[in-house]
GROMACS .gro file of N, CA and C in nm:
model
  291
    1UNK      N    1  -0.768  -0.927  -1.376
    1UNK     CA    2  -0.623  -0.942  -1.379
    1UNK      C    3  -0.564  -0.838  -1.284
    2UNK      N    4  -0.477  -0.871  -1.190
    2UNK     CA    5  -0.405  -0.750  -1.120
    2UNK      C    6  -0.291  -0.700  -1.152
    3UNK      N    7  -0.235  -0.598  -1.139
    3UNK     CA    8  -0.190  -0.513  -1.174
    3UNK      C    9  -0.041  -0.608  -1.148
    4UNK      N   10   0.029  -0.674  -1.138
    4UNK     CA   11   0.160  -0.751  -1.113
    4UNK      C   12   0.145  -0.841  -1.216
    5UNK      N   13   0.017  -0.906  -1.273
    5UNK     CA   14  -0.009  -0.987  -1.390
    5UNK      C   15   0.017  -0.898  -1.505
    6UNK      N   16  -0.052  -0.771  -1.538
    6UNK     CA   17  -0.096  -0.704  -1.641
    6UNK      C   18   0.057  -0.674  -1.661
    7UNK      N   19   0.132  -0.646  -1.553
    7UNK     CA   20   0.301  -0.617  -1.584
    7UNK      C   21   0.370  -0.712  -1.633
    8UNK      N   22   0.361  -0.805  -1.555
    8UNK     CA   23   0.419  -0.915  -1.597
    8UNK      C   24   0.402  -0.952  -1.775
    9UNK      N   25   0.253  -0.968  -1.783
    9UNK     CA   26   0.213  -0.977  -1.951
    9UNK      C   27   0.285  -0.883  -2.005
   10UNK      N   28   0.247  -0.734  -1.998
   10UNK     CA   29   0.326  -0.605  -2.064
   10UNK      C   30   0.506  -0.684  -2.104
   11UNK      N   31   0.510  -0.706  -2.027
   11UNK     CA   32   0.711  -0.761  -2.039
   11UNK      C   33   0.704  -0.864  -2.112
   12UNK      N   34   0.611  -1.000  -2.127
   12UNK     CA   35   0.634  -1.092  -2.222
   12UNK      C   36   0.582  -1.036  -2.337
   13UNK      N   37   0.498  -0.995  -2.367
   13UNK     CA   38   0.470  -0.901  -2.508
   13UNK      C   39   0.568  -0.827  -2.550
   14UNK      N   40   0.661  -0.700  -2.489
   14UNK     CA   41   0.764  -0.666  -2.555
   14UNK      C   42   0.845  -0.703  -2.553
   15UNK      N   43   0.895  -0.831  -2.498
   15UNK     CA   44   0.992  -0.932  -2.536
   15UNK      C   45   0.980  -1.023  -2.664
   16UNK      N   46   0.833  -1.088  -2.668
   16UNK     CA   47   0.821  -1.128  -2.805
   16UNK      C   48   0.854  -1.035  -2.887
   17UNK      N   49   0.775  -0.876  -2.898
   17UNK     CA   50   0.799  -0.791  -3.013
   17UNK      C   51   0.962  -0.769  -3.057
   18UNK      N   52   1.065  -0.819  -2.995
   18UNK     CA   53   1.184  -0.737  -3.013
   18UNK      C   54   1.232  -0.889  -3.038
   19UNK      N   55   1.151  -1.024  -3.015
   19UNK     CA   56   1.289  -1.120  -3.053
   19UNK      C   57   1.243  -1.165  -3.218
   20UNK      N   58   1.379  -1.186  -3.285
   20UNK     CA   59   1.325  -1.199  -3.425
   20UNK      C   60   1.310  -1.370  -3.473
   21UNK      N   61   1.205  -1.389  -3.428
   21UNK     CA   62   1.163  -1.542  -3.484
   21UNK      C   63   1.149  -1.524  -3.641
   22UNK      N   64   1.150  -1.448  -3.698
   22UNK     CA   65   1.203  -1.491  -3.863
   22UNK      C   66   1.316  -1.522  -3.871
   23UNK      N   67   1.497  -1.505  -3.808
   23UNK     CA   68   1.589  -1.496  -3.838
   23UNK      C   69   1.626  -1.630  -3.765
   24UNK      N   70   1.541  -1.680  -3.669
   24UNK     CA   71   1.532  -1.815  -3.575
   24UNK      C   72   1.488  -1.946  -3.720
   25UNK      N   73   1.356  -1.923  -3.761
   25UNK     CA   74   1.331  -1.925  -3.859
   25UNK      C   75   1.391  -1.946  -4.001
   26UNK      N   76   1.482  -1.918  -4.062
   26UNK     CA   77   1.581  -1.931  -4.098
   26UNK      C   78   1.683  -1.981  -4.110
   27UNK      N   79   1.725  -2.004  -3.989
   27UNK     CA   80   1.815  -2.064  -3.923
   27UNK      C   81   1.794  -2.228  -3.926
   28UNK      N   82   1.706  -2.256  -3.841
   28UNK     CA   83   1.633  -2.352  -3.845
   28UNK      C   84   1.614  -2.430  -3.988
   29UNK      N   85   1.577  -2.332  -4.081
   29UNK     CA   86   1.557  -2.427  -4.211
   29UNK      C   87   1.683  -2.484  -4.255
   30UNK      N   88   1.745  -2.365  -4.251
   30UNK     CA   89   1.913  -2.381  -4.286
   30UNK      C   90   1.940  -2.501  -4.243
   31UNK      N   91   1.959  -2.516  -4.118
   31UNK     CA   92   1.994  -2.656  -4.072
   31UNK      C   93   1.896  -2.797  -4.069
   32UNK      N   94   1.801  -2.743  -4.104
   32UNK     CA   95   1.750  -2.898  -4.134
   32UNK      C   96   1.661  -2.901  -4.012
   33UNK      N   97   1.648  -2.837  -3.874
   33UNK     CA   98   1.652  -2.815  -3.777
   33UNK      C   99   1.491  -2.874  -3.756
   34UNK      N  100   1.466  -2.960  -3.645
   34UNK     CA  101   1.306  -3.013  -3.656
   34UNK      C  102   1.250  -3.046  -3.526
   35UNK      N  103   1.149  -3.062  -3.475
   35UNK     CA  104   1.094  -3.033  -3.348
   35UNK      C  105   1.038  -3.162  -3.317
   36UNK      N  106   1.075  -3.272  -3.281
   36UNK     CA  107   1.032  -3.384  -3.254
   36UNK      C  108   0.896  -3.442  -3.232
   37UNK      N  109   0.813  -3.315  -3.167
   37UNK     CA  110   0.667  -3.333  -3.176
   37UNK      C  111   0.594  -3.309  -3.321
   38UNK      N  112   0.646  -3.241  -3.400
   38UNK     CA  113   0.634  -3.186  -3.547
   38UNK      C  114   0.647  -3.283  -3.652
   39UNK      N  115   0.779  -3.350  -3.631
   39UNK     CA  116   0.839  -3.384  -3.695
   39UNK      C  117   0.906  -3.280  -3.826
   40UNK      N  118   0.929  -3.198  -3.827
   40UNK     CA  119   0.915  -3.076  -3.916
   40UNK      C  120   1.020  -2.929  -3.865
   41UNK      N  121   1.057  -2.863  -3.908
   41UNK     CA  122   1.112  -2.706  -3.893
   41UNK      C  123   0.946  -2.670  -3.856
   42UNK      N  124   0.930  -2.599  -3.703
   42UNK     CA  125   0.811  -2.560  -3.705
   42UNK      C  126   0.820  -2.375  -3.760
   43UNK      N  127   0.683  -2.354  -3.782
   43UNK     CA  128   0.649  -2.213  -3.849
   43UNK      C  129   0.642  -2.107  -3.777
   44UNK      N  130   0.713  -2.038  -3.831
   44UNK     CA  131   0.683  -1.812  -3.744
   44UNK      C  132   0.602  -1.862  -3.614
   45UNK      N  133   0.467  -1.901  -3.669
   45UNK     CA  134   0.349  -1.890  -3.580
   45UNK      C  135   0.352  -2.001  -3.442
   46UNK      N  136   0.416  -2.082  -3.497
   46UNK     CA  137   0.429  -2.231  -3.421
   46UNK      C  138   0.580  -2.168  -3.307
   47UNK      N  139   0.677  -2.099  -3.348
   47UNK     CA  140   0.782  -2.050  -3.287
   47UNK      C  141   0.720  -1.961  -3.187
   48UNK      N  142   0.684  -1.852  -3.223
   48UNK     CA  143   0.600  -1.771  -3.156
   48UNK      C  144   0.513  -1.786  -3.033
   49UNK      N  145   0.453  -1.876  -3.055
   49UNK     CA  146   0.332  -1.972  -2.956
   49UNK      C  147   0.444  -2.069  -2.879
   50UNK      N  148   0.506  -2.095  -2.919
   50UNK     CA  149   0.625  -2.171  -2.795
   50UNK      C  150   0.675  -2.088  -2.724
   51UNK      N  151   0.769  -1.962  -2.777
   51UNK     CA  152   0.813  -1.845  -2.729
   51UNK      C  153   0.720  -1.782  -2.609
   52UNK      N  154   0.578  -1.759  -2.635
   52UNK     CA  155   0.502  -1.673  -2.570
   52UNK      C  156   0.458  -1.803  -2.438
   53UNK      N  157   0.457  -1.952  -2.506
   53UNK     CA  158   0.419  -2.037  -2.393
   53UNK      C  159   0.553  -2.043  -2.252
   54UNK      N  160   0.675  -1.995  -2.346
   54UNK     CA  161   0.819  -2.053  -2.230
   54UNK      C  162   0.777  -1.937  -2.132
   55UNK      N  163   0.730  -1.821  -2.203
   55UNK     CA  164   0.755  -1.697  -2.131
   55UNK      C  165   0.644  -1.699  -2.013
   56UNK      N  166   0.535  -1.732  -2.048
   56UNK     CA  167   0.429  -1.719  -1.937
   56UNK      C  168   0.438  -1.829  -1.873
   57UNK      N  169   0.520  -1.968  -1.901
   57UNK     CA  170   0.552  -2.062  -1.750
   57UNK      C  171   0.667  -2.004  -1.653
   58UNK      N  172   0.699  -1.895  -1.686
   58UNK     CA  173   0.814  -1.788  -1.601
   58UNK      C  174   0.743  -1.748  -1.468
   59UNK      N  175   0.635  -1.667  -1.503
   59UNK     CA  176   0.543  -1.614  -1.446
   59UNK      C  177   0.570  -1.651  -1.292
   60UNK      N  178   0.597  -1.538  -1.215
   60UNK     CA  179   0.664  -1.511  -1.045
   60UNK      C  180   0.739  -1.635  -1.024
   61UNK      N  181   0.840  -1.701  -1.109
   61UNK     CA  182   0.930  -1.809  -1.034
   61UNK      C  183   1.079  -1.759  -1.121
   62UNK      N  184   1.131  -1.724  -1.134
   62UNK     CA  185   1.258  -1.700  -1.143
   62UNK      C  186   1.386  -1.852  -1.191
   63UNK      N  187   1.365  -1.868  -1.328
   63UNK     CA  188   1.467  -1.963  -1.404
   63UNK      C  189   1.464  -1.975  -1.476
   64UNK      N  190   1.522  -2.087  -1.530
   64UNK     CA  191   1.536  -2.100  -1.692
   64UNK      C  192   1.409  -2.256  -1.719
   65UNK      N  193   1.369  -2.190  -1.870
   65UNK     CA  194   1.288  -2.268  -1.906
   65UNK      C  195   1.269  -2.295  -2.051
   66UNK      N  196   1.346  -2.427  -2.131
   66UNK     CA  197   1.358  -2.424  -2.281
   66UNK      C  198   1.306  -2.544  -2.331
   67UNK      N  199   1.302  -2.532  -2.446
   67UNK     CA  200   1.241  -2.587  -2.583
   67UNK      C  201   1.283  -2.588  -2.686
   68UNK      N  202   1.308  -2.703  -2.805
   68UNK     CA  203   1.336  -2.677  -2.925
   68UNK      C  204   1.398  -2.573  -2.947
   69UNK      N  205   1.524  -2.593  -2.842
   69UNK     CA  206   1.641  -2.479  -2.911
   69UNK      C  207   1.603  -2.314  -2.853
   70UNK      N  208   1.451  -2.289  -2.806
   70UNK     CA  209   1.441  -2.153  -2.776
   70UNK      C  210   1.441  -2.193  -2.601
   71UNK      N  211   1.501  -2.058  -2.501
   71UNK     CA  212   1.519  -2.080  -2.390
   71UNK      C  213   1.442  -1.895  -2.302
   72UNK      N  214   1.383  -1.911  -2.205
   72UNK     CA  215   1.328  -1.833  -2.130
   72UNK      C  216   1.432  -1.830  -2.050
   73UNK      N  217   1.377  -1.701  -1.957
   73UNK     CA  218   1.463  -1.711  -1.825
   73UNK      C  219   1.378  -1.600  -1.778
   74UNK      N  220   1.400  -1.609  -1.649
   74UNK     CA  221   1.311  -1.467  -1.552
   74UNK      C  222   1.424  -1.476  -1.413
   75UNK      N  223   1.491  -1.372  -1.442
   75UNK     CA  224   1.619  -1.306  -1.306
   75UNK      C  225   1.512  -1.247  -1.189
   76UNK      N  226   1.610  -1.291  -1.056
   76UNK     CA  227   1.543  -1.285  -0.908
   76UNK      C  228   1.526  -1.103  -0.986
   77UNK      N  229   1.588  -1.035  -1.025
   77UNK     CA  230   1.543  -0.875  -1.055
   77UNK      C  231   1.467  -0.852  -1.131
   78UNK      N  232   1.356  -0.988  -1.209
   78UNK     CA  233   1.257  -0.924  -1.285
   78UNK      C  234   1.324  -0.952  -1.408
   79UNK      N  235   1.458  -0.956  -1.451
   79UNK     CA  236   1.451  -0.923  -1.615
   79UNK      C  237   1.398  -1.084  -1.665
   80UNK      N  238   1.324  -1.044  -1.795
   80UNK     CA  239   1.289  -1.160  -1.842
   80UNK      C  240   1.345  -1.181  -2.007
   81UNK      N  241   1.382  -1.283  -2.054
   81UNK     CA  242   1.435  -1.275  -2.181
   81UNK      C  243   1.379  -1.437  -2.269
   82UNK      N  244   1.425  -1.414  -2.369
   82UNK     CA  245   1.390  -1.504  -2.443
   82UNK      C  246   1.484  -1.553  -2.575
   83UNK      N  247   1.559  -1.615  -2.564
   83UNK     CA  248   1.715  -1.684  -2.673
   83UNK      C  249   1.675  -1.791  -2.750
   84UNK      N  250   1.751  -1.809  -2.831
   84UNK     CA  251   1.740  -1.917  -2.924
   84UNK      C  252   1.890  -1.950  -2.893
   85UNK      N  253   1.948  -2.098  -2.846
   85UNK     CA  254   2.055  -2.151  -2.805
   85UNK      C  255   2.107  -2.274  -2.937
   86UNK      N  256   2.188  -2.188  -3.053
   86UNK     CA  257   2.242  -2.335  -3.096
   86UNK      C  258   2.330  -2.433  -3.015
   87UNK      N  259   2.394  -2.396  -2.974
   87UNK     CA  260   2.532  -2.457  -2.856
   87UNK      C  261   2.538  -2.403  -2.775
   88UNK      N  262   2.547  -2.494  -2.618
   88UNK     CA  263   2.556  -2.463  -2.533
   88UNK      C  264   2.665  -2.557  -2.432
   89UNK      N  265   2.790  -2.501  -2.345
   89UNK     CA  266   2.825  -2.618  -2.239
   89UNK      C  267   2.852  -2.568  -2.119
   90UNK      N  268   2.820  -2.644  -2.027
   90UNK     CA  269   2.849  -2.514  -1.890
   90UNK      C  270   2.911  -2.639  -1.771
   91UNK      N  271   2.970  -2.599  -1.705
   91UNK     CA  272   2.942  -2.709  -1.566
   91UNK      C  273   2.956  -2.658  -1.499
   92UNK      N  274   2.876  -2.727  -1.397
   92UNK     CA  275   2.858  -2.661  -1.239
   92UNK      C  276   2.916  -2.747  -1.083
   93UNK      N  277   3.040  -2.684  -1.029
   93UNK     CA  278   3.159  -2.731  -0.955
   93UNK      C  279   3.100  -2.830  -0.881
   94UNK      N  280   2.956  -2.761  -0.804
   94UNK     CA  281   2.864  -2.824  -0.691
   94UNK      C  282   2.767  -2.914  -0.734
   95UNK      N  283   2.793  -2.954  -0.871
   95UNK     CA  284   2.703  -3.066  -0.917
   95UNK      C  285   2.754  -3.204  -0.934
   96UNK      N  286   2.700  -3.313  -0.872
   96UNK     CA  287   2.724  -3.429  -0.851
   96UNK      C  288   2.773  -3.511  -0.992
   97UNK      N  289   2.844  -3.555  -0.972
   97UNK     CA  290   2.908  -3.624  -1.110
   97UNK      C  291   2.854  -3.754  -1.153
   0.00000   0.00000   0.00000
């Protein structure tokens, strides 16, 4: 592994450690909330393993990348993050109608 990988990993690891997929978790049950491949509210572990999968398709390309409500992103500066989006609306001026 080279040393731009091993960093890269280092940053999706303490990004998982700090996001709280129990309170995602939760949430989720609350609402009834279910994952179409599942059919089901998926589990801690099942959240987690999506989380850690959005984060490492980031890996040296810079955007957004989501799932079942959880969303990645990796900024042209490196920062990398990881959200859980109940609602979202945006539009974009230069986008074709």
């Amino acid at each position: 592994m080279n040393e731009e990988n091993g960093r890269f990993e280092a940053q999706v690891e303490e990004v998982l450690a700090s996001f709280d997929f129990d309170r995602v978790h939760r949430v989720m049950e609350w609402l009834h909330w279910t994952w179409a491949n599942l059919g089901r509210t998926p589990t801690l572990v099942e959240l987690a393993a999506e989380g850690r999968r959005l984060l490492l398709e980031m890996r040296a390309t810079p955007g957004v990348l989501g799932s079942g409500g959880l969303r990645a992103s990796l900024k042209e500066d490196g920062t990398l993050s990881l959200k859980f989006i109940l609602c979202e609306s945006w539009s974009d001026a230069g986008e074709d109608a």
